[in-house]
Amino acid sequence: MIRFLKLFSDIFGSLFRKHSADSTVAKDEIVTRYVFDKSCFSSSKHIVKYQAFWPHNGETSIFRISQLSDADVWFIGNEYVAKPRKRRLRARADIVTDAVTIAGSAVTGTHLRVVAETSTHPLHANIIGWPEDESAIQMVAVELANRAVLRLSP
Amino acid sequence: MIAIVFGSQEGFFNRTSNSGRETAAWVDRILNSAREHYERPITLDPRERAFRMLKDIFDSHRQPDWDGYGALPITHDAYSEACRLLRVLPKDILAPEISADPRGAISFEWYKGPNWVFTLTAKGNGLLVYAGLMGKDNRAYGTQKFRDSIPKIILRHIRQLIP
């Protein structure tokens, strides 16, 4: 509990103040997608699969983690993402915001971007701007997975 | 009298005394056959292994929201189509890695390294969705009809990733 409060007062508070007025996420910020199923990664090849980034209702839910320690990143994943879902966190896929934009440019006319969406958590964001065509979505998700780094749950 | 000894280190072996040569020879044959069977490595044909993996993936992803983000359960049509696809995959193509897809589909993936990956998805509607990276800045994606054989364009892409 103490750890939880400290996290909010020391880090989240300042970040929230810094970002709440502007939904744009800086190009060099690292974001992560928490992963619950083995189909979304390969632990033997140590890679992320495209399924990890598959959008739901046109957006992929992620968290901004640049200012956090590795332990705090897992803490957020467990407390705010896994617990409400009653799931066990298996891994996460880290990616730089700029790489998200580049991945989107793989498909003509697609402008993939990361926008803050803080209704559930100050560091929550979404990847939006997904293409309409299903194979194009798959292509963009493959590009994202190719640029992401897999971190297995400790 | 026949004395039979089972060794744990070197598989089965036997020792027979000289009373009743025919019986001893018969026991010898049976034990030799048992030893050969025992020492044969338990390995499955890669294709058989792929079919088993496919069944496991299907069985373990039949509940909605299996990914925690609203994934659809794998449909029986998708499973049947994936089986068909695996069956017609040419023998020179290595068995792919199989996984569930949030659309209620099954995905096949061939991975060679960074920037070299090809994904093929069976949704059970007679259309295969594919997307792949064949080297840096060389990508391909699209949808192809699937009936009795895998479309040539898809095979061509896959073959770029296998040795």
Coordinates of C-alpha atoms in Angstrom, one line a residue:
Chain A
M1 CA 0.0 0.0 0.0
I2 CA 2.8 2.3 0.9
R3 CA 4.5 1.5 -2.4
F4 CA 1.3 2.2 -4.2
L5 CA 0.9 5.6 -2.6
K6 CA 4.5 6.5 -3.2
L7 CA 4.1 5.6 -6.9
F8 CA 1.2 7.9 -7.2
S9 CA 2.6 10.9 -5.4
D10 CA 6.2 10.7 -6.8
I11 CA 5.7 9.6 -10.4
F12 CA 2.1 9.5 -11.5
G13 CA 1.2 12.9 -10.1
S14 CA 3.9 14.7 -11.9
L15 CA 3.4 12.8 -15.1
F16 CA -0.4 13.3 -15.0
R17 CA 0.1 17.0 -14.5
K18 CA 2.6 17.1 -17.3
H19 CA 0.5 15.1 -19.8
S20 CA -3.2 15.6 -18.9
A21 CA -3.6 18.8 -20.8
D22 CA -2.1 17.3 -24.0
S23 CA -3.1 14.0 -25.4
T24 CA 0.0 13.8 -27.6
V25 CA 2.7 11.3 -26.6
A26 CA 6.3 12.2 -27.3
K27 CA 8.1 10.4 -30.1
D28 CA 10.7 9.0 -27.8
E29 CA 8.4 7.7 -25.1
I30 CA 8.3 4.0 -24.5
V31 CA 4.9 2.4 -24.3
T32 CA 4.0 -1.2 -23.4
R33 CA 1.2 -3.7 -24.2
Y34 CA 0.5 -6.1 -21.4
V35 CA 0.1 -9.7 -22.6
F36 CA -2.0 -12.5 -21.1
D37 CA -1.9 -15.3 -23.6
K38 CA 0.9 -17.4 -25.1
S39 CA -0.5 -17.0 -28.6
C40 CA 0.7 -13.4 -28.4
F41 CA 4.4 -14.2 -28.0
S42 CA 7.1 -16.9 -28.4
S43 CA 9.2 -17.4 -25.3
S44 CA 11.5 -19.8 -27.2
K45 CA 12.3 -17.3 -30.0
H46 CA 11.9 -14.4 -27.6
I47 CA 9.6 -12.5 -30.0
V48 CA 6.3 -10.7 -29.9
K49 CA 3.6 -11.9 -32.3
Y50 CA 1.2 -9.6 -34.1
Q51 CA -1.7 -10.9 -32.0
A52 CA -0.3 -8.9 -29.1
F53 CA -1.2 -5.6 -30.8
W54 CA -4.5 -6.6 -32.4
P55 CA -6.9 -3.6 -31.9
H56 CA -10.2 -4.0 -30.2
N57 CA -12.9 -1.5 -31.5
G58 CA -10.2 0.4 -33.4
E59 CA -7.7 0.9 -30.6
T60 CA -5.0 -1.0 -28.8
S61 CA -4.7 -0.3 -25.1
I62 CA -1.2 0.5 -23.9
F63 CA 0.7 2.2 -21.0
R64 CA 3.3 4.8 -21.0
I65 CA 6.3 3.5 -19.1
S66 CA 9.3 5.8 -19.9
Q67 CA 9.5 7.3 -16.4
L68 CA 9.0 4.0 -14.5
S69 CA 11.3 1.4 -13.1
D70 CA 10.9 -2.1 -14.5
A71 CA 9.4 -3.2 -11.2
D72 CA 6.8 -0.4 -11.4
V73 CA 5.9 -1.3 -15.0
W74 CA 5.1 -4.8 -13.8
F75 CA 3.3 -3.4 -10.8
I76 CA 0.9 -1.3 -13.0
G77 CA 0.4 -4.3 -15.3
N78 CA -0.6 -6.6 -12.4
E79 CA -2.7 -4.1 -10.4
Y80 CA -4.4 -2.1 -13.1
V81 CA -4.6 -4.5 -16.0
A82 CA -4.3 -8.1 -14.9
K83 CA -6.2 -7.9 -11.6
P84 CA -9.5 -6.3 -13.0
R85 CA -9.4 -9.0 -15.7
K86 CA -8.6 -11.8 -13.2
R87 CA -5.8 -12.9 -15.4
R88 CA -2.2 -13.8 -15.0
L89 CA 0.2 -11.4 -16.7
R90 CA 2.6 -13.4 -18.9
A91 CA 4.6 -10.8 -20.7
R92 CA 4.7 -7.4 -22.1
A93 CA 5.7 -5.9 -25.4
D94 CA 7.6 -2.6 -25.2
I95 CA 7.9 -0.3 -28.2
V96 CA 9.0 3.3 -28.8
T97 CA 6.2 5.6 -29.9
D98 CA 8.1 6.7 -32.9
A99 CA 8.3 3.0 -34.0
V100 CA 4.5 2.8 -33.8
T101 CA 4.2 5.7 -36.2
I102 CA 6.7 4.1 -38.6
A103 CA 4.9 0.7 -38.4
G104 CA 1.7 2.5 -39.4
S105 CA 3.4 4.0 -42.5
A106 CA 3.9 0.4 -43.8
V107 CA 0.4 0.6 -45.1
T108 CA -0.4 3.5 -47.4
G109 CA -2.9 6.0 -46.0
T110 CA -2.5 4.8 -42.4
H111 CA -1.6 7.2 -39.7
L112 CA -1.1 5.2 -36.6
R113 CA -0.5 7.2 -33.5
V114 CA -0.4 7.0 -29.7
V115 CA -2.8 9.2 -27.8
A116 CA -3.2 9.5 -24.0
E117 CA -6.5 8.2 -22.7
T118 CA -6.4 8.8 -18.9
S119 CA -10.0 7.9 -17.9
T120 CA -8.8 4.6 -16.3
H121 CA -5.2 5.5 -15.4
P122 CA -3.0 8.6 -15.7
L123 CA -0.5 6.6 -17.9
H124 CA -3.0 4.8 -20.1
A125 CA -2.9 5.5 -23.8
N126 CA -4.2 3.9 -27.0
I127 CA -2.8 3.2 -30.4
I128 CA -5.3 4.5 -32.8
G129 CA -5.6 5.2 -36.6
W130 CA -5.7 1.6 -37.6
P131 CA -6.6 0.8 -41.3
E132 CA -10.0 -0.5 -42.3
D133 CA -8.9 -3.5 -44.3
E134 CA -8.3 -6.7 -42.3
S135 CA -5.1 -7.7 -44.1
A136 CA -3.8 -4.2 -43.7
I137 CA -4.5 -4.4 -39.9
Q138 CA -2.5 -7.7 -39.8
M139 CA 0.4 -6.1 -41.7
V140 CA 0.6 -3.1 -39.3
A141 CA 0.3 -5.5 -36.3
V142 CA 3.2 -7.6 -37.8
E143 CA 5.2 -4.4 -38.2
L144 CA 4.6 -3.4 -34.6
A145 CA 5.5 -6.9 -33.3
N146 CA 8.7 -6.8 -35.4
R147 CA 9.7 -3.6 -33.7
A148 CA 8.6 -4.5 -30.1
V149 CA 10.8 -6.0 -27.4
L150 CA 9.4 -8.9 -25.4
R151 CA 9.7 -8.9 -21.7
L152 CA 8.6 -12.0 -19.8
S153 CA 6.8 -11.7 -16.6
P154 CA 9.2 -12.2 -13.6
Chain B
M1 CA 15.1 -72.8 -16.0
I2 CA 15.3 -69.3 -17.4
A3 CA 16.6 -66.3 -15.6
I4 CA 15.7 -62.9 -17.0
V5 CA 17.4 -59.7 -15.8
F6 CA 16.2 -56.2 -16.6
G7 CA 18.9 -53.6 -16.6
S8 CA 17.9 -49.9 -16.1
Q9 CA 20.9 -48.4 -17.7
E10 CA 21.2 -50.3 -21.0
G11 CA 17.7 -51.2 -21.7
F12 CA 16.6 -54.8 -21.5
F13 CA 19.0 -57.7 -21.6
N14 CA 18.6 -61.3 -20.7
R15 CA 20.5 -64.2 -19.5
T16 CA 19.3 -67.7 -20.2
S17 CA 20.5 -70.9 -18.6
N18 CA 21.1 -73.9 -20.9
S19 CA 18.0 -75.8 -19.9
G20 CA 15.6 -75.6 -22.8
R21 CA 17.4 -74.0 -25.7
E22 CA 14.3 -73.4 -27.8
T23 CA 12.5 -71.6 -25.0
A24 CA 15.6 -69.6 -24.3
A25 CA 15.9 -68.5 -28.0
W26 CA 12.2 -67.6 -28.0
V27 CA 12.6 -65.4 -24.9
D28 CA 15.7 -63.9 -26.5
R29 CA 13.7 -62.9 -29.6
I30 CA 10.9 -61.4 -27.5
L31 CA 13.3 -59.5 -25.4
N32 CA 15.3 -58.2 -28.3
S33 CA 12.2 -57.0 -29.9
A34 CA 11.1 -55.3 -26.7
R35 CA 14.5 -53.7 -26.3
E36 CA 14.4 -52.3 -29.9
H37 CA 11.0 -50.8 -29.2
Y38 CA 12.1 -49.4 -25.8
E39 CA 15.2 -47.8 -27.2
R40 CA 13.5 -46.2 -30.2
P41 CA 13.3 -42.4 -29.6
I42 CA 9.8 -41.2 -29.1
T43 CA 9.5 -38.6 -31.8
L44 CA 6.6 -37.5 -33.8
D45 CA 6.5 -36.6 -37.5
P46 CA 6.6 -32.7 -37.7
R47 CA 3.3 -32.7 -39.4
E48 CA 1.7 -34.9 -36.8
R49 CA 3.1 -32.6 -34.1
A50 CA 1.6 -29.6 -35.9
F51 CA -1.8 -31.3 -36.0
R52 CA -1.5 -31.9 -32.3
M53 CA -0.5 -28.4 -31.6
L54 CA -3.4 -27.2 -33.7
K55 CA -5.9 -29.2 -31.7
D56 CA -4.3 -28.0 -28.4
I57 CA -4.7 -24.4 -29.6
F58 CA -8.3 -24.9 -30.6
D59 CA -9.2 -26.6 -27.3
S60 CA -7.5 -23.9 -25.2
H61 CA -9.0 -20.9 -27.0
R62 CA -12.7 -21.7 -27.2
Q63 CA -13.7 -19.2 -24.5
P64 CA -14.3 -15.5 -25.5
D65 CA -11.8 -12.9 -24.3
W66 CA -9.0 -15.3 -24.1
D67 CA -6.5 -12.5 -24.6
G68 CA -8.0 -10.2 -22.0
Y69 CA -8.9 -7.6 -24.7
G70 CA -12.0 -9.0 -26.1
A71 CA -10.8 -11.8 -28.4
L72 CA -13.3 -14.0 -30.1
P73 CA -13.3 -17.8 -29.4
I74 CA -11.8 -19.9 -32.1
T75 CA -14.7 -21.2 -34.3
H76 CA -15.0 -24.8 -35.4
D77 CA -15.0 -23.6 -39.0
A78 CA -11.6 -21.9 -38.4
Y79 CA -10.2 -25.1 -36.9
S80 CA -11.5 -27.2 -39.8
E81 CA -10.0 -24.8 -42.3
A82 CA -6.7 -24.7 -40.5
C83 CA -6.6 -28.5 -40.5
R84 CA -7.2 -28.5 -44.3
L85 CA -4.5 -25.9 -44.8
L86 CA -2.0 -27.9 -42.8
R87 CA -2.9 -31.1 -44.8
V88 CA -2.2 -29.4 -48.2
L89 CA 0.9 -27.7 -47.1
P90 CA 3.7 -28.9 -49.4
K91 CA 6.2 -31.3 -47.7
D92 CA 9.2 -29.1 -48.5
I93 CA 7.7 -26.3 -46.3
L94 CA 8.5 -26.6 -42.6
A95 CA 5.6 -26.9 -40.3
P96 CA 4.7 -23.4 -39.0
E97 CA 4.2 -22.2 -35.5
I98 CA 0.5 -22.2 -34.7
S99 CA -1.3 -19.8 -32.5
A100 CA -4.8 -18.3 -31.8
D101 CA -5.9 -15.1 -33.5
P102 CA -8.2 -12.6 -31.7
R103 CA -10.7 -12.8 -34.6
G104 CA -11.6 -16.3 -33.6
A105 CA -9.2 -17.6 -36.1
I106 CA -6.0 -19.7 -36.2
S107 CA -2.7 -18.2 -37.3
F108 CA 0.3 -19.9 -38.9
E109 CA 3.6 -18.2 -38.6
W110 CA 7.0 -18.7 -40.2
Y111 CA 9.8 -16.8 -38.5
K112 CA 13.3 -16.5 -39.8
G113 CA 14.6 -13.5 -37.8
P114 CA 14.0 -9.8 -37.4
N115 CA 12.3 -8.4 -40.5
W116 CA 11.6 -11.9 -41.8
V117 CA 8.2 -13.2 -40.8
F118 CA 5.2 -14.5 -42.6
T119 CA 1.7 -14.8 -41.0
L120 CA -1.2 -16.7 -42.5
T121 CA -4.7 -16.7 -40.9
A122 CA -7.5 -19.1 -41.3
K123 CA -10.9 -17.7 -40.2
G124 CA -13.0 -20.5 -41.6
N125 CA -14.7 -18.4 -44.3
G126 CA -12.8 -19.7 -47.3
L127 CA -10.5 -16.7 -47.3
L128 CA -6.9 -16.7 -46.1
V129 CA -5.5 -13.4 -44.7
Y130 CA -1.8 -13.0 -44.9
A131 CA 0.8 -10.4 -44.0
G132 CA 4.6 -10.7 -44.0
L133 CA 7.9 -9.1 -43.9
M134 CA 10.4 -10.6 -46.4
G135 CA 13.4 -8.4 -45.5
K136 CA 13.6 -4.8 -44.6
D137 CA 11.0 -2.6 -46.4
N138 CA 9.8 -5.6 -48.3
R139 CA 6.3 -6.5 -47.2
A140 CA 3.2 -8.2 -48.6
Y141 CA -0.3 -8.5 -47.4
G142 CA -3.7 -9.4 -48.7
T143 CA -6.5 -11.9 -48.9
Q144 CA -6.8 -15.0 -51.0
K145 CA -9.5 -17.6 -51.6
F146 CA -8.7 -21.1 -50.2
R147 CA -10.3 -24.2 -51.7
D148 CA -8.2 -27.3 -52.3
S149 CA -4.7 -25.9 -52.5
I150 CA -2.7 -23.0 -51.0
P151 CA -2.6 -20.1 -53.4
K152 CA 0.7 -19.8 -55.3
I153 CA 1.3 -16.2 -54.2
I154 CA 1.2 -17.3 -50.5
L155 CA 3.5 -20.3 -51.2
R156 CA 6.0 -18.0 -52.9
H157 CA 6.1 -15.7 -49.9
I158 CA 6.5 -18.6 -47.4
R159 CA 9.4 -20.0 -49.5
Q160 CA 11.3 -16.8 -49.1
L161 CA 11.5 -17.5 -45.4
I162 CA 12.5 -21.2 -45.4
P163 CA 16.1 -22.4 -46.1

